[in-house]
Short mmCIF file of C-alpha atoms and ligand atoms in Angstrom, two decimals:
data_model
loop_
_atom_site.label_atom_id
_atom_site.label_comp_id
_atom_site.label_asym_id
_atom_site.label_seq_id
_atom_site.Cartn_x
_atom_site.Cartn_y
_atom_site.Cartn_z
CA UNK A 1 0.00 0.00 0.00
CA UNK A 2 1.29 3.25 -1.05
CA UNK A 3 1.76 5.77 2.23
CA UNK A 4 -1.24 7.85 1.32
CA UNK A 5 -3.32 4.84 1.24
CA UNK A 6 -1.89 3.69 4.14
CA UNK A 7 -1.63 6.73 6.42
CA UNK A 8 -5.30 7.54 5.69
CA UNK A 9 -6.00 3.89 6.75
CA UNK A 10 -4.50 4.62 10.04
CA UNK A 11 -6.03 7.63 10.69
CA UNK A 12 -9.64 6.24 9.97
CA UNK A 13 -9.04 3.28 11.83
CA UNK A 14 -8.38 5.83 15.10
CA UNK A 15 -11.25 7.96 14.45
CA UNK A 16 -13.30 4.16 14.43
CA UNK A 17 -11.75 3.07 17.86
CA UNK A 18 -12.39 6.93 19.35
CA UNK A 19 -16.07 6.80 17.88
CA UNK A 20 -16.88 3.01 19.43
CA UNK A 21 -15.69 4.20 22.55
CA UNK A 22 -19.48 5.26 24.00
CA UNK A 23 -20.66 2.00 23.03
CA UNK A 24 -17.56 -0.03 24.44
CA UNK A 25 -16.47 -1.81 27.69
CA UNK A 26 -14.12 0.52 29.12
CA UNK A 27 -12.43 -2.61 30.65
CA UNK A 28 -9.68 -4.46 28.95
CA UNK A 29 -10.85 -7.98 28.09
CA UNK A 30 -8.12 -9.66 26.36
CA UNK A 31 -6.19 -12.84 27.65
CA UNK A 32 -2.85 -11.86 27.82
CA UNK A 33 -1.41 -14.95 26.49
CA UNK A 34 -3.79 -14.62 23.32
CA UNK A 35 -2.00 -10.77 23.11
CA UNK A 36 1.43 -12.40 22.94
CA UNK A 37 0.52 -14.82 20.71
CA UNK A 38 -1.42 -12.51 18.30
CA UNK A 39 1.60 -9.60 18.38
CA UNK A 40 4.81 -11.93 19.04
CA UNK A 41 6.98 -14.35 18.19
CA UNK A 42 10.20 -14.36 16.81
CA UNK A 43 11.76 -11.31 15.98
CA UNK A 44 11.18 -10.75 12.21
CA UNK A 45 14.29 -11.44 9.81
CA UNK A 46 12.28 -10.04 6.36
CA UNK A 47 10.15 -7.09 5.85
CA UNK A 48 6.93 -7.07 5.86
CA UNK A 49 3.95 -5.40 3.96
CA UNK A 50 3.47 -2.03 5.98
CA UNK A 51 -0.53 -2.37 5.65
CA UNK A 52 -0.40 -6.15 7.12
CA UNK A 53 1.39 -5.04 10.44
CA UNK A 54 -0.76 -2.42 11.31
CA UNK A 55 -3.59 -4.42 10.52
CA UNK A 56 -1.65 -6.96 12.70
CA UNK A 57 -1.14 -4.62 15.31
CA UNK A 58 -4.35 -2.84 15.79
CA UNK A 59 -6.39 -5.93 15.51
CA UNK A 60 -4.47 -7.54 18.37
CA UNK A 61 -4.61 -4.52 20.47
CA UNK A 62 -7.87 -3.02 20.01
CA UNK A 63 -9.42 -6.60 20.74
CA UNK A 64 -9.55 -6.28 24.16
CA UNK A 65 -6.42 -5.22 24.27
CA UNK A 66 -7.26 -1.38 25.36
CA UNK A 67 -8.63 0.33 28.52
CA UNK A 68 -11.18 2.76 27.29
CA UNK A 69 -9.06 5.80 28.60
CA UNK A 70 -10.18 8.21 26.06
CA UNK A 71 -13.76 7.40 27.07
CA UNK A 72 -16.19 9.27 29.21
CA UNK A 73 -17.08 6.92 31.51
CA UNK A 74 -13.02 6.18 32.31
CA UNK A 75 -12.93 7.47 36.24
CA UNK A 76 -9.08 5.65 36.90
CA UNK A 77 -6.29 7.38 38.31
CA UNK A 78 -6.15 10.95 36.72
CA UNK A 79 -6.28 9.99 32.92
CA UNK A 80 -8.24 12.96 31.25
CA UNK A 81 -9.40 12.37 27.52
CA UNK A 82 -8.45 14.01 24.35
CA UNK A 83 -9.84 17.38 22.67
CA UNK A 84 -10.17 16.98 19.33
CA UNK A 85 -8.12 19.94 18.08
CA UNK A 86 -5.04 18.44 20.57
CA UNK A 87 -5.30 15.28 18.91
CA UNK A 88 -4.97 16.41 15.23
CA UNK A 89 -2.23 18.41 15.98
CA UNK A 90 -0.24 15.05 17.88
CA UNK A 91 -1.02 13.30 14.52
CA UNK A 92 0.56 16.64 12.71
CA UNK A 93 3.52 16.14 14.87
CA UNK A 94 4.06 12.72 13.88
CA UNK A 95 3.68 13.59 10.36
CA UNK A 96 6.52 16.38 10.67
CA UNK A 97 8.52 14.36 12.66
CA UNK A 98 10.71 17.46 14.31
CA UNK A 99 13.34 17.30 16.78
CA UNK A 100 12.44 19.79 18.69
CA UNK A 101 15.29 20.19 20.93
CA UNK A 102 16.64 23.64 19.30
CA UNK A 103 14.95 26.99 17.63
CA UNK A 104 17.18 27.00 14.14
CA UNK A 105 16.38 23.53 12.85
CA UNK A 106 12.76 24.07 13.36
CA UNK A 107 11.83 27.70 13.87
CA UNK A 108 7.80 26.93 13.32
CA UNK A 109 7.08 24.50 16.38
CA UNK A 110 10.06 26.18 18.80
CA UNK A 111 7.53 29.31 18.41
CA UNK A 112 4.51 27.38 18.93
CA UNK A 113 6.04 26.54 22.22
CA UNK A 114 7.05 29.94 22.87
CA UNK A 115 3.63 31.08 22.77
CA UNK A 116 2.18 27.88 24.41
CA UNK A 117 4.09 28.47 27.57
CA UNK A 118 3.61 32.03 27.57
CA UNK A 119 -0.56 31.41 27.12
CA UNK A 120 -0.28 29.18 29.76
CA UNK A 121 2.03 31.46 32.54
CA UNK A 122 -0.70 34.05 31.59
CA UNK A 123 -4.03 31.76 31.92
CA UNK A 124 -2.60 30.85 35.44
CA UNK A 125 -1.87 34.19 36.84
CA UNK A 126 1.90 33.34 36.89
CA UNK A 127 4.68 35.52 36.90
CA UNK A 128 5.44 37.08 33.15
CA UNK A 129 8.53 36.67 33.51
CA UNK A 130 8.72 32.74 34.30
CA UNK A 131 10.44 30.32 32.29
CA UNK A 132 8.76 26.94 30.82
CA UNK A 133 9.72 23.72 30.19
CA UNK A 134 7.63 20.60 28.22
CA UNK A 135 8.18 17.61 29.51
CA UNK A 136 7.32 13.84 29.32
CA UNK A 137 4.76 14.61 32.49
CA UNK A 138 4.45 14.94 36.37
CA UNK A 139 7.53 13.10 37.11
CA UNK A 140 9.97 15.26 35.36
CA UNK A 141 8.06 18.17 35.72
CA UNK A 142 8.67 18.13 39.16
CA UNK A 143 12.47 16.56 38.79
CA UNK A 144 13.24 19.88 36.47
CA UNK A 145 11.69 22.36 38.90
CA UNK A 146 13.96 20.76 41.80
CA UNK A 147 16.50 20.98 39.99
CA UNK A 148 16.30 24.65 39.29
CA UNK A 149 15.51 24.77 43.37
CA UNK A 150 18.67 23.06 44.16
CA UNK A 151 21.13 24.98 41.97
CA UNK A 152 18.92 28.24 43.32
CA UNK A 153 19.22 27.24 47.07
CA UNK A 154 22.28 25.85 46.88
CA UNK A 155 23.97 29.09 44.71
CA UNK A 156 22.40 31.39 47.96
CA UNK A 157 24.86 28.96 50.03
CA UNK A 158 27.82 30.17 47.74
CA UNK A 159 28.05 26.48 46.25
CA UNK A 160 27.86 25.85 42.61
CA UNK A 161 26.18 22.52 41.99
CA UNK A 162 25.88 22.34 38.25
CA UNK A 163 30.11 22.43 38.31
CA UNK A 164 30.76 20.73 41.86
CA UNK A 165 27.97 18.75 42.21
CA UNK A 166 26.81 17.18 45.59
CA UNK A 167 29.82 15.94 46.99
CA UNK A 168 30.58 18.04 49.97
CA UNK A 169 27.52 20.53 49.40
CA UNK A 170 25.52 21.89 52.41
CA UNK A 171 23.30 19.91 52.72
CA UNK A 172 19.62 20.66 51.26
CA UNK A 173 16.81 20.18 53.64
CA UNK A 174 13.55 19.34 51.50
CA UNK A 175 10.22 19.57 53.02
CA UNK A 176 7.36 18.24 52.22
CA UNK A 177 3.45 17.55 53.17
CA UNK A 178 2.29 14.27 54.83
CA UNK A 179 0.48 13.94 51.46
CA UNK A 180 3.17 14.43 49.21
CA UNK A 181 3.19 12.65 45.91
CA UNK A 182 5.77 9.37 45.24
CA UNK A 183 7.15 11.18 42.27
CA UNK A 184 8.32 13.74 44.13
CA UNK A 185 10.64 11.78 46.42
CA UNK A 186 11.56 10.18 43.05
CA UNK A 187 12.65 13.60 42.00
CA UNK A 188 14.61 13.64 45.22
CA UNK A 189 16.31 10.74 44.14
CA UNK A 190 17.26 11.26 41.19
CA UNK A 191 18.73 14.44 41.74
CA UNK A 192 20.87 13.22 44.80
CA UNK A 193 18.88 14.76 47.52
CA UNK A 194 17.92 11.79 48.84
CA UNK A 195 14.61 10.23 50.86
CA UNK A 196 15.46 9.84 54.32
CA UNK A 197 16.19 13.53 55.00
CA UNK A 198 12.92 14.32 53.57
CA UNK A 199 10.50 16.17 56.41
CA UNK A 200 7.25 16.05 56.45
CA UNK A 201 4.35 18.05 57.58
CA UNK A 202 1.06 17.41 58.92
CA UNK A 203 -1.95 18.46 57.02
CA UNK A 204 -5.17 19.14 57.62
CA UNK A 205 -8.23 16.37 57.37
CA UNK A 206 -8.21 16.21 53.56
CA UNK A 207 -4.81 16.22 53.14
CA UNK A 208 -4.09 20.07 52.35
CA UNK A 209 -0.68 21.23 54.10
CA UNK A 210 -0.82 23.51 56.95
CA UNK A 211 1.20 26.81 56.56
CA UNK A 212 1.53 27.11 61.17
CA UNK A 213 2.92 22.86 60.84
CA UNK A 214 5.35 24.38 58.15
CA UNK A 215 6.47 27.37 60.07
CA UNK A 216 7.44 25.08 63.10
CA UNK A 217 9.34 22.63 60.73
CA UNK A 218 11.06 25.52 58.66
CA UNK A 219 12.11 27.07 62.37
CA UNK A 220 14.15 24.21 63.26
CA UNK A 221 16.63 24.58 61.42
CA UNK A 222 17.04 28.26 60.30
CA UNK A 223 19.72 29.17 57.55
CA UNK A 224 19.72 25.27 55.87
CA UNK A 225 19.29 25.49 51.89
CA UNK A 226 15.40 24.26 51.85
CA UNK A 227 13.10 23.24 49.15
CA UNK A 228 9.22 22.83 50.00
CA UNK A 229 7.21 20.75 47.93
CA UNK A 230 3.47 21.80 48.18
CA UNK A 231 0.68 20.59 45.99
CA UNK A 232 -2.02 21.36 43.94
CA UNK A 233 -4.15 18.68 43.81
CA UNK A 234 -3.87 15.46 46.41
CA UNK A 235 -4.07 12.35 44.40
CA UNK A 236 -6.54 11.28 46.75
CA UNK A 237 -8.93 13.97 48.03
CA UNK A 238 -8.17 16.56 45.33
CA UNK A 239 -7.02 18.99 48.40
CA UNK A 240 -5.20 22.11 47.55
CA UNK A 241 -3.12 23.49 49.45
CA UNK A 242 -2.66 26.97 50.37
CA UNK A 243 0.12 27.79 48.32
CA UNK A 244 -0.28 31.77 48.77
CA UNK A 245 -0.08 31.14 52.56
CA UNK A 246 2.89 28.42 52.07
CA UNK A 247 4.69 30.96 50.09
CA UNK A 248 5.35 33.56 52.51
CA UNK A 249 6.00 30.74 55.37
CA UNK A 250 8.56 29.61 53.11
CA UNK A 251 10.02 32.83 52.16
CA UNK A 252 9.81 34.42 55.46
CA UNK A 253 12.64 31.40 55.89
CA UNK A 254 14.57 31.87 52.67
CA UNK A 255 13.04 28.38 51.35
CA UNK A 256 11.78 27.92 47.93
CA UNK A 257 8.54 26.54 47.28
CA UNK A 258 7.41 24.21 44.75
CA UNK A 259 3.94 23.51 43.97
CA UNK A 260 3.10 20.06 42.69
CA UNK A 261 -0.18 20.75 40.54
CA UNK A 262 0.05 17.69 38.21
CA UNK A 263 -3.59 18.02 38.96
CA UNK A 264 -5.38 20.88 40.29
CA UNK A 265 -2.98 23.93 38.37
CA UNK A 266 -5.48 23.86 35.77
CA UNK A 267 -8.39 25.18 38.39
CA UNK A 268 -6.50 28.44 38.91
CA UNK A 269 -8.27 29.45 35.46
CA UNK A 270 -11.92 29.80 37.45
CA UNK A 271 -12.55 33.21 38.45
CA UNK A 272 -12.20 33.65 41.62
CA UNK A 273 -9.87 31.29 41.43
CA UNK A 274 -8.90 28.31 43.98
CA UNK A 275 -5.32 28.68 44.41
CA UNK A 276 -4.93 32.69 46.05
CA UNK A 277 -1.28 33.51 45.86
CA UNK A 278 -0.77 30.38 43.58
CA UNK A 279 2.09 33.30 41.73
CA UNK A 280 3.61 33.93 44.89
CA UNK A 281 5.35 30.54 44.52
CA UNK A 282 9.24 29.98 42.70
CA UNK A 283 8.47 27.01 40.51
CA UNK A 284 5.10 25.05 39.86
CA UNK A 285 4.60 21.74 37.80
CA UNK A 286 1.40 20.64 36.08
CA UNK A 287 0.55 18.13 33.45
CA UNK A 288 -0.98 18.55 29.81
CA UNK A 289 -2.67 14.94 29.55
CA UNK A 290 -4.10 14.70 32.65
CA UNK A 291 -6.56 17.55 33.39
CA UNK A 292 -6.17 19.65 29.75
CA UNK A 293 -7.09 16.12 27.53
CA UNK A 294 -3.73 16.35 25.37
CA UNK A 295 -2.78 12.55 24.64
CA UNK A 296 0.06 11.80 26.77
CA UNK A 297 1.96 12.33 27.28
CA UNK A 298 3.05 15.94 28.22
CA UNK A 299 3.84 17.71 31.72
CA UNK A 300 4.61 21.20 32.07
CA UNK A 301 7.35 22.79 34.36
CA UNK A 302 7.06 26.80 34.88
CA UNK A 303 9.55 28.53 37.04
CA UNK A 304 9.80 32.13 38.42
CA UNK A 305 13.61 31.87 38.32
CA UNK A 306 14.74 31.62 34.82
CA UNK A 307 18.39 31.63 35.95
CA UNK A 308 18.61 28.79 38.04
CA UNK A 309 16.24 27.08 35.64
CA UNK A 310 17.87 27.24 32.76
CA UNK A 311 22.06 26.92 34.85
CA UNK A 312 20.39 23.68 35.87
CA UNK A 313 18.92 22.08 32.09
CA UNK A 314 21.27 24.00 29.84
CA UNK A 315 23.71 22.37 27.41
CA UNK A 316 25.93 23.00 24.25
CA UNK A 317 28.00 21.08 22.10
CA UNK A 318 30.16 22.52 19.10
CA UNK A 319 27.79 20.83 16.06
CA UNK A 320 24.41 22.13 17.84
CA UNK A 321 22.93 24.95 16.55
CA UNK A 322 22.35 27.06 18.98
CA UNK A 323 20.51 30.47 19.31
CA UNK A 324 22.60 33.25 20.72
CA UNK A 325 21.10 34.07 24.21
CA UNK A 326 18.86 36.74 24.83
CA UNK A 327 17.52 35.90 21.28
CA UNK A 328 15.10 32.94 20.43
CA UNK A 329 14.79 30.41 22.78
CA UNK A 330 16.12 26.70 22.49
CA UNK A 331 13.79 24.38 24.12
CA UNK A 332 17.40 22.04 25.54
CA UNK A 333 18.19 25.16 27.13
CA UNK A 334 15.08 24.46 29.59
CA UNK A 335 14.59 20.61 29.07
CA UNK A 336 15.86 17.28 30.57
CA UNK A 337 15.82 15.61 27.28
CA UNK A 338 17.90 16.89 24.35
CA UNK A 339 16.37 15.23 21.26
CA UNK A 340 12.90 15.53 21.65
CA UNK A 341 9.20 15.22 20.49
CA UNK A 342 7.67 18.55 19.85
CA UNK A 343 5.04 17.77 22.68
CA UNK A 344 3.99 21.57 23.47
CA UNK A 345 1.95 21.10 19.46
CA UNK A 346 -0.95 19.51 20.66
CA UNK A 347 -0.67 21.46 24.01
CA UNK A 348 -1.29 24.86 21.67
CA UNK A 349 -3.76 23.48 20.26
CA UNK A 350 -5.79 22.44 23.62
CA UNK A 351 -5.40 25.90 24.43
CA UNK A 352 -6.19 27.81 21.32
CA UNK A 353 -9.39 25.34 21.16
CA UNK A 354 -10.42 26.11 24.64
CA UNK A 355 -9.50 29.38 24.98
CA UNK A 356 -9.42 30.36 29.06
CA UNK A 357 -12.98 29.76 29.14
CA UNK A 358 -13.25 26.47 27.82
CA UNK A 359 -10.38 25.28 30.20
CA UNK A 360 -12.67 26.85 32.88
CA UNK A 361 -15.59 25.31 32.01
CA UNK A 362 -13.89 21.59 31.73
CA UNK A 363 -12.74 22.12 35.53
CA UNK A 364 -15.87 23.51 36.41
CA UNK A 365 -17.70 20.53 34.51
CA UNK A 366 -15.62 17.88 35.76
CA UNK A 367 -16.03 19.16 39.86
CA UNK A 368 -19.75 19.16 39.33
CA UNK A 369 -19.77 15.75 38.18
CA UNK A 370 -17.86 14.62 40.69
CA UNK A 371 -20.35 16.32 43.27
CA UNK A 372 -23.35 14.35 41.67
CA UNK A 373 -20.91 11.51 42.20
CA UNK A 374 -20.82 11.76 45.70
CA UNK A 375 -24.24 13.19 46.28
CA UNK A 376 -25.99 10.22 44.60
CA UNK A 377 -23.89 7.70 46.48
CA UNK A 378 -24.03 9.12 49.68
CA UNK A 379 -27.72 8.76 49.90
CA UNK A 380 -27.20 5.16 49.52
CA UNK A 381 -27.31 2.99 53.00
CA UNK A 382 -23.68 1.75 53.72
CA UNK A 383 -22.09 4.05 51.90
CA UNK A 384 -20.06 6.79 52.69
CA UNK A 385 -17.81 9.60 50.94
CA UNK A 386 -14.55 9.79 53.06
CA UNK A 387 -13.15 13.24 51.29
CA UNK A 388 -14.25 16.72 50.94
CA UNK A 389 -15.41 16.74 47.16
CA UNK A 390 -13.27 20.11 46.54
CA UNK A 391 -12.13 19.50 43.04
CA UNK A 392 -12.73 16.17 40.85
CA UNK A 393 -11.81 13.35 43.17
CA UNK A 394 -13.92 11.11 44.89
CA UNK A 395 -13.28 9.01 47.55
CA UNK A 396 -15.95 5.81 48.58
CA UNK A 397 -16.22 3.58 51.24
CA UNK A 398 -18.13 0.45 51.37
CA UNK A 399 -19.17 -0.71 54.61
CA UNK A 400 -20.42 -4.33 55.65
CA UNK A 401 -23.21 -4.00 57.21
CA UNK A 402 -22.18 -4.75 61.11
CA UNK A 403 -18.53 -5.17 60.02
CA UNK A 404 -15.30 -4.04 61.27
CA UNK A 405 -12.95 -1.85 59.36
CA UNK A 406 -11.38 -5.21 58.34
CA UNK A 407 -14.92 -6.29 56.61
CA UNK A 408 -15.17 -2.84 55.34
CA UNK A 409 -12.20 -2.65 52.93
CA UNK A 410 -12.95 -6.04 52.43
CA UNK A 411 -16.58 -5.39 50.86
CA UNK A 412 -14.96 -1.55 49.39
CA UNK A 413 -12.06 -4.03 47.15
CA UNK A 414 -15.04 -6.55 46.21
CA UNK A 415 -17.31 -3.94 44.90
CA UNK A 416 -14.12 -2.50 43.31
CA UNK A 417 -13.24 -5.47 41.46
CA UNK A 418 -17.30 -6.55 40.23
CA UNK A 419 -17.27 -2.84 38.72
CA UNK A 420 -14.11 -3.54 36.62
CA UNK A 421 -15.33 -6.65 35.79
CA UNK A 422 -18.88 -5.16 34.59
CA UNK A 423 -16.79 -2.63 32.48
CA UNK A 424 -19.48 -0.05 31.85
CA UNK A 425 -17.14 2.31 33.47
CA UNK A 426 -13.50 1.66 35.54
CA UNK A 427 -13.02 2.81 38.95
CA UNK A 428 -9.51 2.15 41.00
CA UNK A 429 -9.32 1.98 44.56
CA UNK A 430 -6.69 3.73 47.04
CA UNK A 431 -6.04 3.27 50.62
CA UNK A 432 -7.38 6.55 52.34
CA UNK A 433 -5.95 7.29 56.23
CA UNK A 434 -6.03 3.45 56.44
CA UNK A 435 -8.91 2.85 54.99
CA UNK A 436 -9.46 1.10 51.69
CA UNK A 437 -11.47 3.47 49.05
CA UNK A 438 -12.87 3.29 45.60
CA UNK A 439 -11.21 6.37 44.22
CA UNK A 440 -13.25 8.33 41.28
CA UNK A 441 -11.38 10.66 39.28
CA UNK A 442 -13.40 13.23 36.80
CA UNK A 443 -11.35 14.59 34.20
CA UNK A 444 -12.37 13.80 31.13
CA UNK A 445 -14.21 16.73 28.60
CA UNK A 446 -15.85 13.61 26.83
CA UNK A 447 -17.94 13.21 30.89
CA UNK A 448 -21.45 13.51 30.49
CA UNK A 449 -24.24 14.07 33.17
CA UNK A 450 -25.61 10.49 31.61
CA UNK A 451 -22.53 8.53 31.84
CA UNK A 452 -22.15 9.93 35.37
CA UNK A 453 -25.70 8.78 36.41
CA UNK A 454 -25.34 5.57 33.95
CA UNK A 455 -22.03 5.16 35.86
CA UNK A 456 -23.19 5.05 39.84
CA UNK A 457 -26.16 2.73 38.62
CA UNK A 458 -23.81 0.29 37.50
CA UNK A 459 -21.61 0.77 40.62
CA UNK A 460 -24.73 0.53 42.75
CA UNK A 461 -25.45 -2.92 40.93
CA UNK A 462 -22.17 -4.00 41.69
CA UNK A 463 -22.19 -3.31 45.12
CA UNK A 464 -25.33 -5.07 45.08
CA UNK A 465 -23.71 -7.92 43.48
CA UNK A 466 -20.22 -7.89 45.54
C1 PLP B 1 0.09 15.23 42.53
C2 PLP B 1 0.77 14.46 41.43
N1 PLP B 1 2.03 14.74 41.10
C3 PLP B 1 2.68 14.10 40.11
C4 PLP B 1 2.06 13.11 39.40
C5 PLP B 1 2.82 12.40 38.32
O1 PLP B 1 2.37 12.78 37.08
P1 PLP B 1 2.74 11.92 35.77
O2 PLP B 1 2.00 10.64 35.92
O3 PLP B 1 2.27 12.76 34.65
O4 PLP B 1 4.22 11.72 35.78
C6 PLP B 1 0.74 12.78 39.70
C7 PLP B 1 0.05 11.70 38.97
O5 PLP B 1 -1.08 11.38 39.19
C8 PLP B 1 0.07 13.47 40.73
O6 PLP B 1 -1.19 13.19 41.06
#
C-alpha cells in the first residue's frame, strides 16, 4: 500500500476506535497470552507489507487489548481524555517528525512553544517573567523544577552545583506535606537529595498542608538550603493546598517553594480562582494529559527563576545549533531531554481550542460531576464519601453492614473489582488514612451528566452484586 493509502488507513481506523468508545467496555478484556501470541513471536528477519502489520497490530490490540481511557465513563487514576483539536495536531507532529530540541532547525514549532508556555504562565496568573519547560509529564516536571531549586538554594549557600555537584555541598533540607506525591521523592532521588532527609508536615483532614505545621518545621533549622514541595491537587482527596499562605512561610525562611499541581494547576483558570497567591510561589509543575485532555503524554514545568532554571537544564555542544542568548529560545536550554518530540503542538492546540474559558468550564464541569458523584452515592445505606469533594476526586467507602474496618475494605475491594469486571465504566481503589477506598477521578471533557448517572447505577449494581 502506497503511504497515502496507508496513512489515511491509520487515521480512519483511530477515528473508528475513538467513535466506538461510547458503546464499548471501558475494561480491557483480552487474555494476555492470546495478546502475545497474536503480536509476538520471533523477531522478524524479512520485511513485511506495511498495511499487514498495522492491521496486525491494531487488531491484536484493540481486541480487548485497550482500557477505554479516552472514554467518558473512564474514572481511573487521573487519565483525562483528548480534545479533538489536541489530537490532530499530535497526529501533525508525527507527520513532521521534528526534533524539537533547538529553535534553528525548526523555527515553526520552537515558536509554537514559545507562545504555548507564555498562554499558559498568563491563563494561570503566573509571573510574566517565568520560564517553561515541556516535559514527558508529572515526574519530570517536578524533577526539572527541583533541579532549578537546588542549583537556586544551593547558589544562595555560595556552592555551585551544576560544576561541583553534591559531593561536599551543604546539605539541602527538602520539606514536604504528609500527602506528598511518590514522584516527588523520586525527584529527590534522582537528583541526589535523597529520601530519608525528607520532612514532612502534617496536614489538615483532607490532606491540604498547613502553613503554622510548616512554620514550626522551617524554624528548626534556620539558615539550611530548603526546598518545599506543596501541591495542587492530592491524588486522593483533590485537596489544595494553600500555596499563597505556604509561600510567605517559606520565604519568610529563605526556602523555595514548589507547587506540585500535576492536577489541580489547571483550576486556577476559574474566576475567583482556587489557588490565592498560587504566583507567589518559585516554581510550579502541572501536566498537559491529565486535566487539559492532550494525549500523553506531556507535563509542564514553569519557574519564576529563569536563571537557576535554565544553569540547571542547559547544554551545548560545538555541532548544535544554537541560538545566541537573549535571542530565540532553544527548548534544551530548559529541558531534561535533548532530542525531543515537539510535545507543546498539541498542548497549543488544547489551548487555542479552549480558549481560558473552555479550560474553565472543563474544571468547572468535571467538579460538578464529581459532586453528583458523591451526592448520589451518599444517599445510599452503607455508603459513605470519606473526602471533601473540593475539586474532581472522589473518595468511597463500602461498609459491611455490622462489620469491622477489616470487613469494610474487604466489601470496598469486592465492589471495586465486580465494577471492573462489569466494564461499563473503571473505577480504582486507594487506601485513604487506612482505609481502603474506591477512588473516582473526573477529568475527562468527553464526561457527560448520563454517563455519570449511567455510571453510579452500575456501581450501585455491583455493590449489590459484591
Ligand atoms: C500530585 C501528582 N504529582 C505528580 C504526578 C505524576 O504525574 P505523571 O503521571 O504525569 O508523571 C501525579 C500523577 O497522578 C500526581 O497526582
Amino acid at each position: 500500500m502506497e503511504e497515502s493509502a496507508l496513512l489515511t488507513w491509520a487515521a480512519e481506523r483511530g477515528i473508528h476506535y475513538r467513535k466506538s468508545l461510547p458503546g464499548r467496555q471501558v475494561t480491557p478484556t483480552a487474555d494476555p497470552a492470546a495478546l502475545r501470541a497474536a503480536l509476538g513471536g520471533p523477531a522478524p528477519e524479512h520485511p513485511t507489507d506495511a498495511a499487514a502489520v498495522l492491521e496486525r497490530l491494531a487488531g491484536a490490540v484493540e481486541a480487548g487489548g485497550l482500557m477505554g481511557m479516552a472514554s467518558g465513563r473512564f474514572f481511573g487514576f487521573v487519565i483525562g481524555g483528548t480534545v479533538p483539536a489536541s489530537l490532530g495536531a499530535d497526529w501533525l507532529v508525527s507527520a513532521w517528525d521534528q526534533n524539537a530540541g533547538l529553535f534553528a532547525p525548526t523555527p515553526g514549532v520552537a515558536v509554537v512553544e514559545e507562545v504555548a508556555g507564555r498562554w499558559i504562565v498568563e491563563m494561570l496568573g503566573l509571573p510574566a517573567h517565568a520560564s517553561f519547560a515541556f516535559v514527558t509529564g508529572g515526574q519530570m516536571a517536578n524533577t526539572t523544577a527541583l533541579a532549578a531549586a537546588r542549583n537556586h538554594v544551593l547558589a544562595a549557600a555560595g556552592w555551585d552545583v551544576e560544576a561541583e555537584g553534591l559531593n561536599g555541598a551543604p546539605p539541602i533540607r527538602l520539606v514536604v506535606g504528609d500527602e506528598v506525591h511518590v514522584t516527588v521523592p523520586r525527584a529527590a532521588r534522582l537528583l541526589g537529595l535523597g529520601m530519608r532527609g525528607m520532612v514532612r508536615v502534617p496536614v489538615d483532614g483532607n490532606g491540604a498542608m498547613l502553613p503554622d505545621a510548616l512554620e514550626r518545621v522551617l524554624q528548626e533549622q534556620p539558615g539550611v538550603p530548603t526546598i518545599v514541595c506543596c501541591q495542587a491537587g492530592n491524588v486522593n482527596t483533590g485537596a489544595l493546598d494553600p500555596v499563597g499562605d505556604l509561600a510567605d512561610v517559606a520565604h519568610h525562611h529563605g526556602a523555595w517553594l514548589h507547587v506540585d499541581g500535576a492536577i489541580g494547576l489547571w483550576s486556577a483558570v476559574l474566576q475567583p480562582t482556587r489557588l490565592p497567591g498560587l504566583e507567589r510561589a518559585d516554581s510550579w509543575s502541572t501536566d498537559a494529559h491529565k486535566w487539559l485532555n492532550v494525549p500523553y503524554d506531556c507535563g509542564i514545568t514553569i519557574c519564576a527563576h529563569p536563571q537557576a532554571h535554565r544553569a540547571a537544564m542547559t547544554v551545548t555542544a560545538a555541532y548544535l545549533v544554537q541560538s545566541a542568548p537573549g535571542t530565540d529560545r532553544d527548548p534544551v536550554d530548559w529541558n531534561p531531554e535533548f532530542s525531543r518530540r515537539a510535545r507543546s503542538v498539541p498542548v497549543y492546540a488544547a489551548l487555542a481550542a479552549l480558549g481560558r474559558s473552555g479550560i474553565a468550564s472543563l474544571v468547572e464541569q468535571s467538579c460538578a460531576h464529581a459532586r453528583r458523584f458523591a451526592e448520589r452515592l451518599a444517599t445510599e445505606p452503607n455508603v459513605t464519601i470519606l473526602n471533601d469533594v473540593v475539586l474532581n476526586q472522589v473518595l468511597v467507602r463500602f461498609l459491611a453492614p455490622g462489620g469491622d474496618d477489616a470487613a469494610h475494605d474487604a466489601r470496598t475491594r469486592a465492589v471495586i473489582a465486580a465494577i471492573q469486571r462489569d466494564g461499563t465504566c473503571w473505577m480504582g481503589g486507594s487506601v485513604w488514612r487506612g482505609k481502603a477506598v474506591m477512588r473516582i477521578s473526573v477529568s475527562d471533557h468527553a464526561t457527560t451528566a448520563e454517563d455519570v448517572e449511567r455510571s453510579i447505577d452500575a456501581v450501585l449494581s455491583a455493590a449489590g452484586t459484591a
